[in-house]
mmCIF file of C-alpha atoms in Angstrom:
data_model
loop_
_atom_site.group_PDB
_atom_site.id
_atom_site.type_symbol
_atom_site.label_atom_id
_atom_site.label_comp_id
_atom_site.label_asym_id
_atom_site.label_seq_id
_atom_site.Cartn_x
_atom_site.Cartn_y
_atom_site.Cartn_z
ATOM 1 C CA MET A 1360 147.040 100.066 85.255
ATOM 2 C CA SER A 1361 147.750 96.768 87.018
ATOM 3 C CA THR A 1362 143.863 96.248 86.806
ATOM 4 C CA ASP A 1363 143.706 96.776 83.278
ATOM 5 C CA SER A 1364 146.380 94.575 82.334
ATOM 6 C CA HIS A 1365 144.816 91.935 84.546
ATOM 7 C CA THR A 1366 141.544 92.047 83.099
ATOM 8 C CA SER A 1367 142.794 92.227 79.651
ATOM 9 C CA ARG A 1368 144.974 89.000 80.005
ATOM 10 C CA PRO A 1369 143.630 86.014 77.787
ATOM 11 C CA VAL A 1370 141.185 83.798 79.937
ATOM 12 C CA LEU A 1371 142.944 80.581 78.140
ATOM 13 C CA ARG A 1372 146.323 81.232 79.987
ATOM 14 C CA PRO A 1373 145.105 81.179 83.532
ATOM 15 C CA LEU A 1374 142.942 78.170 82.950
ATOM 16 C CA ILE A 1375 145.888 76.393 81.449
ATOM 17 C CA GLU A 1376 148.327 77.478 84.358
ATOM 18 C CA ARG A 1377 146.094 76.310 86.699
ATOM 19 C CA PHE A 1378 145.363 73.012 85.349
ATOM 20 C CA GLY A 1379 148.284 72.501 83.173
ATOM 21 C CA PHE A 1380 148.287 71.790 79.517
ATOM 22 C CA PRO A 1381 149.432 68.212 80.009
ATOM 23 C CA HIS A 1382 146.376 67.512 81.954
ATOM 24 C CA LEU A 1383 144.304 69.215 79.214
ATOM 25 C CA LEU A 1384 145.609 67.075 76.483
ATOM 26 C CA ALA A 1385 144.936 63.892 78.790
ATOM 27 C CA MET A 1386 141.426 64.794 79.478
ATOM 28 C CA THR A 1387 140.819 65.580 75.828
ATOM 29 C CA LEU A 1388 142.291 62.000 75.069
ATOM 30 C CA VAL A 1389 139.785 60.505 77.425
ATOM 31 C CA LEU A 1390 136.926 62.259 75.794
ATOM 32 C CA VAL A 1391 138.291 61.081 72.317
ATOM 33 C CA ALA A 1392 138.352 57.379 73.681
ATOM 34 C CA ALA A 1393 134.802 57.719 75.272
ATOM 35 C CA THR A 1394 133.421 59.204 72.129
ATOM 36 C CA ILE A 1395 134.821 55.989 70.023
ATOM 37 C CA LEU A 1396 133.359 53.402 72.573
ATOM 38 C CA LEU A 1397 129.911 55.243 72.847
ATOM 39 C CA GLY A 1398 129.920 55.283 69.199
ATOM 40 C CA VAL A 1399 130.561 51.506 69.093
ATOM 41 C CA ALA A 1400 127.763 51.091 71.339
ATOM 42 C CA ALA A 1401 125.465 53.121 69.216
ATOM 43 C CA LYS A 1402 126.445 51.265 65.989
ATOM 44 C CA ALA A 1403 126.188 47.842 67.553
ATOM 45 C CA THR A 1404 122.553 48.598 69.176
ATOM 46 C CA GLY A 1405 121.571 50.165 65.762
ATOM 47 C CA SER A 1406 120.913 53.363 67.636
ATOM 48 C CA GLY A 1407 121.774 55.470 64.391
ATOM 49 C CA LEU A 1408 118.663 53.828 62.855
ATOM 50 C CA ALA A 1409 116.362 54.780 65.709
ATOM 51 C CA CYS A 1410 116.852 58.363 64.655
ATOM 52 C CA GLU A 1411 115.193 57.350 61.239
ATOM 53 C CA GLN A 1412 117.967 59.524 59.371
ATOM 54 C CA ASN A 1413 117.315 62.824 61.687
ATOM 55 C CA TRP A 1414 120.540 64.524 62.185
ATOM 56 C CA PRO A 1415 121.820 66.173 64.482
ATOM 57 C CA LEU A 1416 118.509 65.902 66.274
ATOM 58 C CA CYS A 1417 116.790 62.468 66.758
ATOM 59 C CA ASP A 1418 113.512 61.790 68.554
ATOM 60 C CA ALA A 1419 114.207 63.502 71.690
ATOM 61 C CA GLY A 1420 111.785 66.430 71.770
ATOM 62 C CA PRO A 1421 112.981 70.338 72.243
ATOM 63 C CA TYR A 1422 116.741 70.565 71.850
ATOM 64 C CA ASN A 1423 116.800 66.620 71.624
ATOM 65 C CA LEU A 1424 116.677 66.506 75.418
ATOM 66 C CA PHE A 1425 114.272 63.608 76.039
ATOM 67 C CA PRO A 1426 115.012 60.462 74.111
ATOM 68 C CA SER A 1427 111.862 58.271 73.480
ATOM 69 C CA ASN A 1428 113.579 54.895 73.849
ATOM 70 C CA LEU A 1429 116.886 53.155 74.669
ATOM 71 C CA PRO A 1430 118.266 53.034 71.186
ATOM 72 C CA SER A 1431 117.943 56.736 70.718
ATOM 73 C CA PHE A 1432 119.255 57.392 74.154
ATOM 74 C CA TYR A 1433 122.487 55.722 73.232
ATOM 75 C CA GLU A 1434 122.633 57.791 69.818
ATOM 76 C CA TRP A 1435 121.621 60.758 71.925
ATOM 77 C CA PHE A 1436 124.370 60.294 74.462
ATOM 78 C CA HIS A 1437 127.046 59.393 71.930
ATOM 79 C CA ARG A 1438 126.597 62.571 70.254
ATOM 80 C CA PHE A 1439 126.297 64.540 73.552
ATOM 81 C CA VAL A 1440 129.794 63.471 74.431
ATOM 82 C CA ALA A 1441 131.139 63.992 70.976
ATOM 83 C CA MET A 1442 130.136 67.484 71.766
ATOM 84 C CA PHE A 1443 132.148 68.109 74.572
ATOM 85 C CA ALA A 1444 135.164 66.092 72.796
ATOM 86 C CA GLY A 1445 134.998 68.299 69.951
ATOM 87 C CA VAL A 1446 135.063 71.432 72.052
ATOM 88 C CA ALA A 1447 137.916 69.865 73.900
ATOM 89 C CA ILE A 1448 139.987 69.053 70.629
ATOM 90 C CA ILE A 1449 139.560 72.688 69.504
ATOM 91 C CA GLY A 1450 140.505 74.168 72.766
ATOM 92 C CA THR A 1451 143.562 72.035 73.152
ATOM 93 C CA ALA A 1452 144.557 73.190 69.430
ATOM 94 C CA VAL A 1453 143.950 76.802 70.426
ATOM 95 C CA ALA A 1454 146.045 76.216 73.217
ATOM 96 C CA ALA A 1455 149.065 74.394 71.742
ATOM 97 C CA VAL A 1456 149.289 77.197 69.045
ATOM 98 C CA ARG A 1457 148.938 80.171 71.489
ATOM 99 C CA LEU A 1458 151.247 79.041 74.256
ATOM 100 C CA PRO A 1459 154.840 79.929 73.777
ATOM 101 C CA ASN A 1460 156.493 76.626 75.694
ATOM 102 C CA ILE A 1461 154.449 73.838 73.739
ATOM 103 C CA ASP A 1462 156.343 71.728 71.346
ATOM 104 C CA THR A 1463 155.685 72.639 67.628
ATOM 105 C CA ARG A 1464 155.291 68.706 66.870
ATOM 106 C CA VAL A 1465 152.779 68.524 69.644
ATOM 107 C CA ALA A 1466 150.922 71.639 68.346
ATOM 108 C CA ALA A 1467 150.930 69.902 64.727
ATOM 109 C CA LEU A 1468 149.628 66.816 66.058
ATOM 110 C CA VAL A 1469 146.447 68.351 68.012
ATOM 111 C CA VAL A 1470 145.980 70.736 65.002
ATOM 112 C CA ALA A 1471 145.692 67.806 62.630
ATOM 113 C CA GLY A 1472 143.344 66.282 65.184
ATOM 114 C CA MET A 1473 141.256 69.545 64.943
ATOM 115 C CA ILE A 1474 141.123 69.498 61.175
ATOM 116 C CA LEU A 1475 139.965 65.823 61.137
ATOM 117 C CA THR A 1476 137.239 66.465 63.773
ATOM 118 C CA PRO A 1477 134.632 68.137 61.315
ATOM 119 C CA ILE A 1478 135.276 65.511 58.827
ATOM 120 C CA GLN A 1479 134.523 63.008 61.496
ATOM 121 C CA VAL A 1480 131.427 64.960 62.375
ATOM 122 C CA VAL A 1481 130.374 64.711 58.561
ATOM 123 C CA LEU A 1482 130.973 61.058 58.569
ATOM 124 C CA GLY A 1483 129.012 60.621 61.772
ATOM 125 C CA ARG A 1484 125.956 62.336 60.042
ATOM 126 C CA GLU A 1485 126.358 59.896 57.170
ATOM 127 C CA THR A 1486 126.203 56.980 59.373
ATOM 128 C CA VAL A 1487 122.827 57.998 60.384
ATOM 129 C CA THR A 1488 121.826 59.410 57.020
ATOM 130 C CA GLN A 1489 123.029 56.435 54.757
ATOM 131 C CA TYR A 1490 124.659 53.732 57.008
ATOM 132 C CA THR A 1491 126.877 51.865 54.617
ATOM 133 C CA MET A 1492 129.760 49.654 55.326
ATOM 134 C CA ASP A 1493 132.150 52.129 53.633
ATOM 135 C CA ILE A 1494 130.966 55.052 55.640
ATOM 136 C CA LEU A 1495 130.843 53.045 58.960
ATOM 137 C CA SER A 1496 134.633 51.901 58.087
ATOM 138 C CA LEU A 1497 135.522 55.759 57.295
ATOM 139 C CA HIS A 1498 133.792 56.938 60.316
ATOM 140 C CA PHE A 1499 135.818 54.219 62.664
ATOM 141 C CA TRP A 1500 139.275 54.693 61.019
ATOM 142 C CA THR A 1501 138.967 58.573 61.252
ATOM 143 C CA ALA A 1502 138.021 58.373 64.910
ATOM 144 C CA VAL A 1503 141.254 55.843 65.453
ATOM 145 C CA LEU A 1504 143.505 58.326 63.730
ATOM 146 C CA ILE A 1505 142.418 61.219 65.699
ATOM 147 C CA PHE A 1506 142.831 58.788 68.893
ATOM 148 C CA VAL A 1507 146.366 58.152 67.970
ATOM 149 C CA LEU A 1508 147.124 61.751 67.167
ATOM 150 C CA PHE A 1509 146.318 62.655 70.563
ATOM 151 C CA VAL A 1510 147.909 59.674 72.114
ATOM 152 C CA VAL A 1511 151.351 60.405 70.456
ATOM 153 C CA ALA A 1512 150.766 64.229 71.441
ATOM 154 C CA THR A 1513 150.047 63.104 74.847
ATOM 155 C CA VAL A 1514 153.017 60.921 75.455
ATOM 156 C CA ARG A 1515 155.381 63.592 73.821
ATOM 157 C CA VAL A 1516 154.170 66.220 76.573
ATOM 158 C CA TRP A 1517 154.425 63.595 79.187
ATOM 159 C CA ALA A 1518 157.677 61.650 78.044
ATOM 160 C CA PRO A 1519 160.240 63.548 80.026
ATOM 161 C CA ARG A 1520 158.189 61.952 83.429
ATOM 162 C CA LEU A 1521 157.942 58.493 81.879
ATOM 163 C CA THR A 1522 160.891 56.468 83.076
ATOM 164 C CA ALA A 1523 162.043 52.986 81.507
ATOM 165 C CA GLY A 1524 159.483 51.061 83.807
ATOM 166 C CA TYR A 1525 156.676 52.411 81.618
ATOM 167 C CA VAL A 1526 157.979 50.640 78.626
ATOM 168 C CA THR A 1527 157.783 47.482 80.466
ATOM 169 C CA GLY A 1528 154.479 48.359 82.014
ATOM 170 C CA ALA A 1529 152.983 49.356 78.729
ATOM 171 C CA LEU A 1530 154.470 46.189 76.507
ATOM 172 C CA ALA A 1531 152.746 44.083 79.908
ATOM 173 C CA LEU A 1532 149.374 45.759 79.052
ATOM 174 C CA GLY A 1533 149.794 44.938 75.426
ATOM 175 C CA ALA A 1534 150.428 41.379 76.273
ATOM 176 C CA VAL A 1535 147.429 41.135 78.455
ATOM 177 C CA SER A 1536 145.167 43.333 76.213
ATOM 178 C CA LEU A 1537 145.873 40.959 73.162
ATOM 179 C CA PRO A 1538 144.537 37.851 74.386
ATOM 180 C CA PHE A 1539 141.226 39.763 75.102
ATOM 181 C CA HIS A 1540 141.313 41.225 71.645
ATOM 182 C CA VAL A 1541 141.166 37.915 70.154
ATOM 183 C CA ALA A 1542 138.800 36.129 72.739
ATOM 184 C CA LEU A 1543 136.333 39.100 72.419
ATOM 185 C CA SER A 1544 136.353 38.963 68.486
ATOM 186 C CA PRO A 1545 133.195 37.291 66.651
ATOM 187 C CA LEU A 1546 135.848 34.766 65.497
ATOM 188 C CA VAL A 1547 136.144 33.145 68.923
ATOM 189 C CA ILE A 1548 133.081 34.608 71.081
ATOM 190 C CA GLY A 1549 130.487 34.024 68.244
ATOM 191 C CA ASP A 1550 131.016 30.147 68.842
ATOM 192 C CA ILE A 1551 129.994 30.797 72.337
ATOM 193 C CA THR A 1552 127.559 33.430 72.774
ATOM 194 C CA THR A 1553 125.884 36.234 70.708
ATOM 195 C CA TYR A 1554 128.406 39.132 70.025
ATOM 196 C CA ARG A 1555 126.400 41.495 72.115
ATOM 197 C CA PRO A 1556 126.697 45.449 72.130
ATOM 198 C CA SER A 1557 128.680 44.992 75.538
ATOM 199 C CA LEU A 1558 131.205 42.579 74.166
ATOM 200 C CA GLN A 1559 131.811 44.852 71.254
ATOM 201 C CA MET A 1560 132.280 47.804 73.362
ATOM 202 C CA ALA A 1561 134.750 45.612 75.214
ATOM 203 C CA GLN A 1562 136.780 44.389 72.184
ATOM 204 C CA TYR A 1563 137.179 48.043 71.009
ATOM 205 C CA GLY A 1564 138.219 49.217 74.525
ATOM 206 C CA VAL A 1565 140.929 46.544 74.271
ATOM 207 C CA THR A 1566 141.776 47.887 70.805
ATOM 208 C CA LEU A 1567 142.395 51.444 72.213
ATOM 209 C CA ALA A 1568 144.473 49.978 74.906
ATOM 210 C CA LEU A 1569 146.416 48.195 72.408
ATOM 211 C CA LEU A 1570 147.116 50.815 70.314
ATOM 212 C CA ALA A 1571 148.050 53.222 73.440
ATOM 213 C CA ALA A 1572 150.253 50.601 74.718
ATOM 214 C CA VAL A 1573 152.376 50.082 71.738
ATOM 215 C CA ILE A 1574 152.763 53.980 71.167
ATOM 216 C CA VAL A 1575 153.992 54.396 74.778
ATOM 217 C CA ALA A 1576 156.109 51.506 74.475
ATOM 218 C CA ARG A 1577 157.689 52.793 71.389
ATOM 219 C CA MET A 1578 158.201 56.422 72.102
ATOM 220 C CA VAL A 1579 159.460 56.117 75.648
ATOM 221 C CA GLY A 1580 161.668 53.235 74.440
ATOM 222 C CA ARG A 1581 163.450 55.396 72.286
ATOM 223 C CA ARG A 1582 164.297 57.924 74.892
ATOM 224 C CA ARG A 1583 165.042 55.522 77.805
ATOM 225 C CA PHE A 1584 167.281 52.733 75.962
ATOM 226 C CA GLU A 1585 170.226 52.884 73.699
ATOM 227 C CA SER A 1586 169.731 49.299 72.507
ATOM 228 C CA VAL A 1587 169.192 49.265 68.763
ATOM 229 C CA ARG A 1588 167.691 45.818 69.025
ATOM 230 C CA LEU A 1589 165.203 46.996 71.751
ATOM 231 C CA THR A 1590 164.122 49.862 69.952
ATOM 232 C CA GLY A 1591 163.812 48.188 66.481
ATOM 233 C CA LEU A 1592 161.706 45.333 68.300
ATOM 234 C CA LEU A 1593 159.545 48.085 69.808
ATOM 235 C CA SER A 1594 159.071 49.673 66.167
ATOM 236 C CA GLY A 1595 158.349 46.303 64.804
ATOM 237 C CA THR A 1596 155.663 45.825 67.618
ATOM 238 C CA ALA A 1597 153.929 48.798 66.818
ATOM 239 C CA ALA A 1598 153.613 48.063 63.152
ATOM 240 C CA LEU A 1599 152.415 44.392 64.242
ATOM 241 C CA ALA A 1600 149.724 45.990 66.525
ATOM 242 C CA LEU A 1601 148.651 48.162 63.731
ATOM 243 C CA LEU A 1602 148.309 45.025 61.532
ATOM 244 C CA VAL A 1603 146.467 43.234 63.949
ATOM 245 C CA VAL A 1604 143.872 45.746 64.627
ATOM 246 C CA PHE A 1605 143.421 46.314 60.702
ATOM 247 C CA VAL A 1606 143.157 42.662 59.919
ATOM 248 C CA GLY A 1607 140.960 41.988 62.686
ATOM 249 C CA ARG A 1608 138.759 44.784 61.813
ATOM 250 C CA ARG A 1609 138.389 43.387 58.199
ATOM 251 C CA ALA A 1610 138.054 39.827 59.593
ATOM 252 C CA VAL A 1611 134.763 41.326 61.367
ATOM 253 C CA MET A 1612 133.524 43.111 58.440
ATOM 254 C CA THR A 1613 134.085 40.379 55.724
ATOM 255 C CA TYR A 1614 133.813 36.851 55.830
ATOM 256 C CA SER A 1615 137.207 35.033 54.545
ATOM 257 C CA PRO A 1616 138.909 32.225 56.162
ATOM 258 C CA LEU A 1617 142.271 33.652 55.060
ATOM 259 C CA LEU A 1618 141.773 36.902 56.868
ATOM 260 C CA ASP A 1619 140.513 34.994 59.912
ATOM 261 C CA ASP A 1620 143.781 32.956 59.728
ATOM 262 C CA LEU A 1621 145.973 36.096 59.009
ATOM 263 C CA TYR A 1622 144.395 37.714 62.162
ATOM 264 C CA ILE A 1623 145.175 34.708 64.366
ATOM 265 C CA ALA A 1624 148.908 34.185 62.950
ATOM 266 C CA THR A 1625 149.575 38.121 63.345
ATOM 267 C CA ALA A 1626 148.153 38.113 66.905
ATOM 268 C CA GLY A 1627 150.495 35.322 67.634
ATOM 269 C CA LEU A 1628 153.379 36.872 66.396
ATOM 270 C CA LEU A 1629 152.646 40.111 68.190
ATOM 271 C CA LEU A 1630 152.266 38.261 71.535
ATOM 272 C CA VAL A 1631 155.709 36.735 70.905
ATOM 273 C CA SER A 1632 157.048 40.388 70.420
ATOM 274 C CA PHE A 1633 155.343 41.718 73.546
ATOM 275 C CA LEU A 1634 157.072 39.127 75.533
ATOM 276 C CA ALA A 1635 160.310 39.360 73.960
ATOM 277 C CA GLY A 1636 160.092 43.177 74.473
ATOM 278 C CA ILE A 1637 159.458 42.599 78.167
ATOM 279 C CA TRP A 1638 162.549 40.441 78.704
ATOM 280 C CA LEU A 1639 164.728 42.834 76.770
ATOM 281 C CA THR A 1640 163.447 46.046 78.840
ATOM 282 C CA ARG A 1641 164.512 43.898 82.027
ATOM 283 C CA VAL A 1642 168.061 43.077 80.961
ATOM 284 C CA THR A 1643 168.957 46.246 78.920
ATOM 285 C CA PRO A 1644 170.367 49.052 80.793
ATOM 286 C CA SER A 1645 168.444 52.146 80.363
ATOM 287 C CA GLU A 1646 169.292 55.873 80.401
ATOM 288 C CA THR A 1647 168.850 57.732 83.512
ATOM 289 C CA THR A 1648 168.377 61.167 81.961
ATOM 290 C CA ASP A 1649 166.115 61.837 79.175
ATOM 291 C CA THR A 1650 168.314 63.147 76.200
ATOM 292 C CA ARG A 1651 166.404 61.800 73.305
ATOM 293 C CA SER A 1652 163.169 62.809 71.446
ATOM 294 C CA PRO A 1653 160.428 60.361 71.157
#
């Protein structure tokens, strides 16, 4: 009887018990971020065009295993990692729904990410078969939305272990990332050197770090600080960061001096907000117990 009970036990639960759902969620988040950055590399090198509108295969021979040149390798590797990210997203969503101790809000976030994943796959196909600016933008923003959903879910799961010091650290990360976000944009780097694929990957890596930083600061800050002034500032900082990312993307895609000026102005305001937040977290008493929901 005990043997039958053991063999009929779902495989998913022992795996989660061994590695932990928080670690599974964090691993999925890393795969989502890696897929986005590899997608940026593929786009920056025109690698999707190397496939000559072939999807899901490219020019890599049987089972797409042997890319014929470097551009097609970029596209092949992007799709390869994206496949693992998709499997991880589905696995995380199934685990979140089936495990009894997972917060329903976390489950809703990862299930939303799972629902968006096939839409993202279709958009990825369209970037190869059509390669229009509208499709590229939709593909990018859908990826960012999936990333944000998994960041929020990950912070919710890990939040009880995150102290007030993480808020200060996240704001410091944002304050350090922001100047790089501006310096690596074509508005600045384009006057110095060519906006190479490596620079584009670096800027979008900084973009993901910036978004993750403000999400962590805002969510953990609400749990660890009772100060309305500080929590209000953290919410405003998160909104400003989203605006900076959006305007920065539009400034890259569309030549407009007005957008360029707006991007620089909002980035400057965001930097001030980061520095003010760091100062406030140092002088505001924090809660020693975790009593609030992020």
